[in-house]
Amino acid sequence: MASRSQELERALVARVGPAVEEAFRESLPAWFDGVRRPMPWREGGADGRRDPYRVWVSEVMLQQTRVETATPYFERFVEAFPTVAALAAAPQDRVLKLWEGLGYYSRARNLHRAAGVVVAEHGGAVPDTEAAFRALPGVGPYTAAAVLSLAFGRPLAVLDGNVIRVLTRVFAVEADAKAGPTRRALQTLADQLLDTDDPGRFNEAVMELGALLCTPRSPNCPNCPLNGVCAAYAEGAPERYPVTSKAKPVPHHTVVVAVAADGAGRLLIQRRPEDAMLGGLWEFPGGKQEPGETLAETCRREVREELGVEVEVGRALARVEHAYSHFRITLHAFRCRLAGGEPVSASGEPIRWVQPESLDDYAFPRANRRVIEALQAEVRQPRLL
DNA sequence: AACCCGTGGGA
DNA sequence: TTCCCAAGGGT
């Protein structure tokens, strides 16, 4: 009894004939050479080869992130940490500060950890075999195939969102593109199509096609080098693919944070646990409003629970709407004053009193950064009451 | 397998 | 405004 992925695999691979192979291995790379966008991690060194470390950093930053968004982060990051050894030697706070605003912060923590492993176990050289590189934290099937093909010429086909979109269209795949069996079948298909003479060029060509022409909403089929072999184009409705299940509704929470100052005007911040969401970043103490609570009550309870001290809640400082990956919040920030006692973190995480100007030295999540912006705007234009 | 994990931009 | 989703990985 064949599994669903095996059945789909056979059906797809059976459709790979000379015309399809020529389209993917000749027409597509030729098109790519003409439109290839310059990117800082695409520059080769004196020997014409790319620095595996820079390719690696770029691929991690590009996970679920647009090229335009990642590019300035990449420039600053490799400037600060030019080598694996430099990254491994850096304190995590500094790594997270350079990642601030890019999101999915476990990527930064894992990359930092992985750099330590590369130094400790591979003499600082990025592993050039699939098994060794894949074993590093934060390196999954996509990143392994991307780095090893682009930097070392290994014959591994990438399967990312672009490739999934291109393949499900060319082959008119009706199955749920995100489901495991479908992904496995598409990986096999990509492996089959891969041009082993220049895997890096092939992989980048498919991804560039997905980014520039075979886009989710309104694909530019008339200019596509694959339109002669594309089933979705022949059907006349390429945007119907890939087929995916509907996203489930996201919950909404009301969150309150305390911007508490001491006599010297310093503000109280705390670091989030490493294994939590936004792990390792700093924030103002606070938390979710519970049913029946006023905002001030939430503020007092959260500070009491987290730091063991009472606060007097002052006036509202900011109201921030923010969407995370799987829920939304409305965040209310209040000026607060400690009513006595020294705050002690109940979770054991570091807390710190810092001058408002020094807040820029710490990595904060976006919503907290909005609160800081409101704080700084107030300094420039003080309230008169 | 299903869920968790950020953010910004475009339609 | 709301929704989608972008060079995914971990659990």
mmCIF file of N, CA and C (backbone and C1' of nucleotides) in Angstrom, chain A residues 66 104-105 277-278 322-323 325-326 366, chain B residues 1 3-11:
data_model
loop_
_atom_site.group_PDB
_atom_site.id
_atom_site.type_symbol
_atom_site.label_atom_id
_atom_site.label_comp_id
_atom_site.label_asym_id
_atom_site.label_seq_id
_atom_site.Cartn_x
_atom_site.Cartn_y
_atom_site.Cartn_z
ATOM 1 N N ARG A 66 11.298 39.390 4.063
ATOM 2 C CA ARG A 66 11.569 39.877 2.717
ATOM 3 C C ARG A 66 13.014 40.361 2.567
ATOM 4 N N TYR A 104 11.126 37.024 15.152
ATOM 5 C CA TYR A 104 11.548 35.622 15.297
ATOM 6 C C TYR A 104 12.934 35.550 15.927
ATOM 7 N N TYR A 105 13.003 36.005 17.166
ATOM 8 C CA TYR A 105 14.296 36.188 17.818
ATOM 9 C C TYR A 105 15.021 34.892 18.137
ATOM 10 N N MET A 277 8.509 33.530 24.413
ATOM 11 C CA MET A 277 8.339 34.396 23.265
ATOM 12 C C MET A 277 9.159 35.666 23.504
ATOM 13 N N LEU A 278 9.802 36.189 22.454
ATOM 14 C CA LEU A 278 10.635 37.387 22.578
ATOM 15 C C LEU A 278 11.760 37.170 23.596
ATOM 16 N N HIS A 322 -0.834 46.197 18.410
ATOM 17 C CA HIS A 322 0.258 45.425 17.823
ATOM 18 C C HIS A 322 -0.202 44.005 17.495
ATOM 19 N N ALA A 323 0.308 43.486 16.382
ATOM 20 C CA ALA A 323 -0.019 42.119 15.969
ATOM 21 C C ALA A 323 1.229 41.255 16.029
ATOM 22 N N SER A 325 2.681 37.045 15.761
ATOM 23 C CA SER A 325 2.454 36.017 14.749
ATOM 24 C C SER A 325 1.138 35.273 14.967
ATOM 25 N N HIS A 326 0.703 35.111 16.210
ATOM 26 C CA HIS A 326 -0.489 34.300 16.441
ATOM 27 C C HIS A 326 -1.498 34.924 17.403
ATOM 28 N N ARG A 366 8.901 45.300 19.474
ATOM 29 C CA ARG A 366 8.327 46.442 18.763
ATOM 30 C C ARG A 366 7.342 47.251 19.616
ATOM 31 P P DA B 1 1.970 14.801 8.788
ATOM 32 O "O5'" DA B 1 1.182 15.336 10.096
ATOM 33 C "C5'" DA B 1 0.088 14.573 10.559
ATOM 34 C "C4'" DA B 1 -0.688 15.343 11.582
ATOM 35 C "C3'" DA B 1 -1.151 16.725 11.134
ATOM 36 O "O3'" DA B 1 -2.392 17.010 11.749
ATOM 37 C "C1'" DA B 1 0.460 16.955 12.875
ATOM 38 P P DC B 3 -3.926 23.333 15.871
ATOM 39 O "O5'" DC B 3 -2.883 24.153 16.752
ATOM 40 C "C5'" DC B 3 -1.767 23.449 17.175
ATOM 41 C "C4'" DC B 3 -0.870 24.183 18.111
ATOM 42 C "C3'" DC B 3 -0.881 25.702 18.072
ATOM 43 O "O3'" DC B 3 -0.573 26.212 19.357
ATOM 44 C "C1'" DC B 3 1.195 24.896 17.221
ATOM 45 P P DC B 4 -0.692 27.784 19.615
ATOM 46 O "O5'" DC B 4 0.843 28.193 19.711
ATOM 47 C "C5'" DC B 4 1.668 27.593 20.696
ATOM 48 C "C4'" DC B 4 3.112 27.973 20.438
ATOM 49 C "C3'" DC B 4 3.340 29.483 20.299
ATOM 50 O "O3'" DC B 4 4.354 29.876 21.186
ATOM 51 C "C1'" DC B 4 4.338 28.305 18.500
ATOM 52 P P DC B 5 4.522 31.446 21.506
ATOM 53 O "O5'" DC B 5 5.557 31.926 20.399
ATOM 54 C "C5'" DC B 5 6.911 31.514 20.515
ATOM 55 C "C4'" DC B 5 7.686 31.939 19.299
ATOM 56 C "C3'" DC B 5 7.538 33.437 18.948
ATOM 57 O "O3'" DC B 5 8.834 33.983 18.774
ATOM 58 C "C1'" DC B 5 7.297 32.097 17.046
ATOM 59 P P DG B 6 9.061 35.537 18.861
ATOM 60 O "O5'" DG B 6 8.041 36.073 17.734
ATOM 61 C "C5'" DG B 6 7.423 37.296 17.864
ATOM 62 C "C4'" DG B 6 8.200 38.368 17.122
ATOM 63 C "C3'" DG B 6 7.508 39.738 17.113
ATOM 64 O "O3'" DG B 6 8.535 40.702 17.090
ATOM 65 C "C1'" DG B 6 7.629 38.913 14.923
ATOM 66 P P DT B 7 8.164 42.271 17.275
ATOM 67 O "O5'" DT B 7 8.001 42.717 15.769
ATOM 68 C "C5'" DT B 7 9.133 42.629 14.902
ATOM 69 C "C4'" DT B 7 8.723 42.913 13.487
ATOM 70 C "C3'" DT B 7 7.787 44.110 13.303
ATOM 71 O "O3'" DT B 7 8.564 45.180 12.806
ATOM 72 C "C1'" DT B 7 7.267 42.257 11.870
ATOM 73 P P DG B 8 7.900 46.614 12.520
ATOM 74 O "O5'" DG B 8 7.651 46.564 10.947
ATOM 75 C "C5'" DG B 8 8.688 46.088 10.111
ATOM 76 C "C4'" DG B 8 8.211 46.013 8.687
ATOM 77 C "C3'" DG B 8 7.384 47.217 8.237
ATOM 78 O "O3'" DG B 8 7.792 47.579 6.934
ATOM 79 C "C1'" DG B 8 6.131 45.219 7.947
ATOM 80 P P DG B 9 7.178 48.882 6.232
ATOM 81 O "O5'" DG B 9 6.520 48.239 4.937
ATOM 82 C "C5'" DG B 9 7.195 47.161 4.310
ATOM 83 C "C4'" DG B 9 6.302 46.553 3.259
ATOM 84 C "C3'" DG B 9 5.399 47.563 2.538
ATOM 85 O "O3'" DG B 9 5.337 47.210 1.170
ATOM 86 C "C1'" DG B 9 4.074 45.915 3.560
ATOM 87 P P DG B 10 4.740 48.277 0.123
ATOM 88 O "O5'" DG B 10 3.609 47.419 -0.591
ATOM 89 C "C5'" DG B 10 3.909 46.082 -0.976
ATOM 90 C "C4'" DG B 10 2.629 45.332 -1.240
ATOM 91 C "C3'" DG B 10 1.579 46.149 -2.008
ATOM 92 O "O3'" DG B 10 0.975 45.319 -2.979
ATOM 93 C "C1'" DG B 10 0.659 45.375 0.027
ATOM 94 P P DA B 11 0.099 46.019 -4.143
ATOM 95 O "O5'" DA B 11 -1.350 45.369 -3.925
ATOM 96 C "C5'" DA B 11 -1.455 43.954 -3.848
ATOM 97 C "C4'" DA B 11 -2.838 43.581 -3.345
ATOM 98 C "C3'" DA B 11 -3.974 44.368 -4.001
ATOM 99 O "O3'" DA B 11 -5.066 43.495 -4.237
ATOM 100 C "C1'" DA B 11 -4.067 44.651 -1.666
#
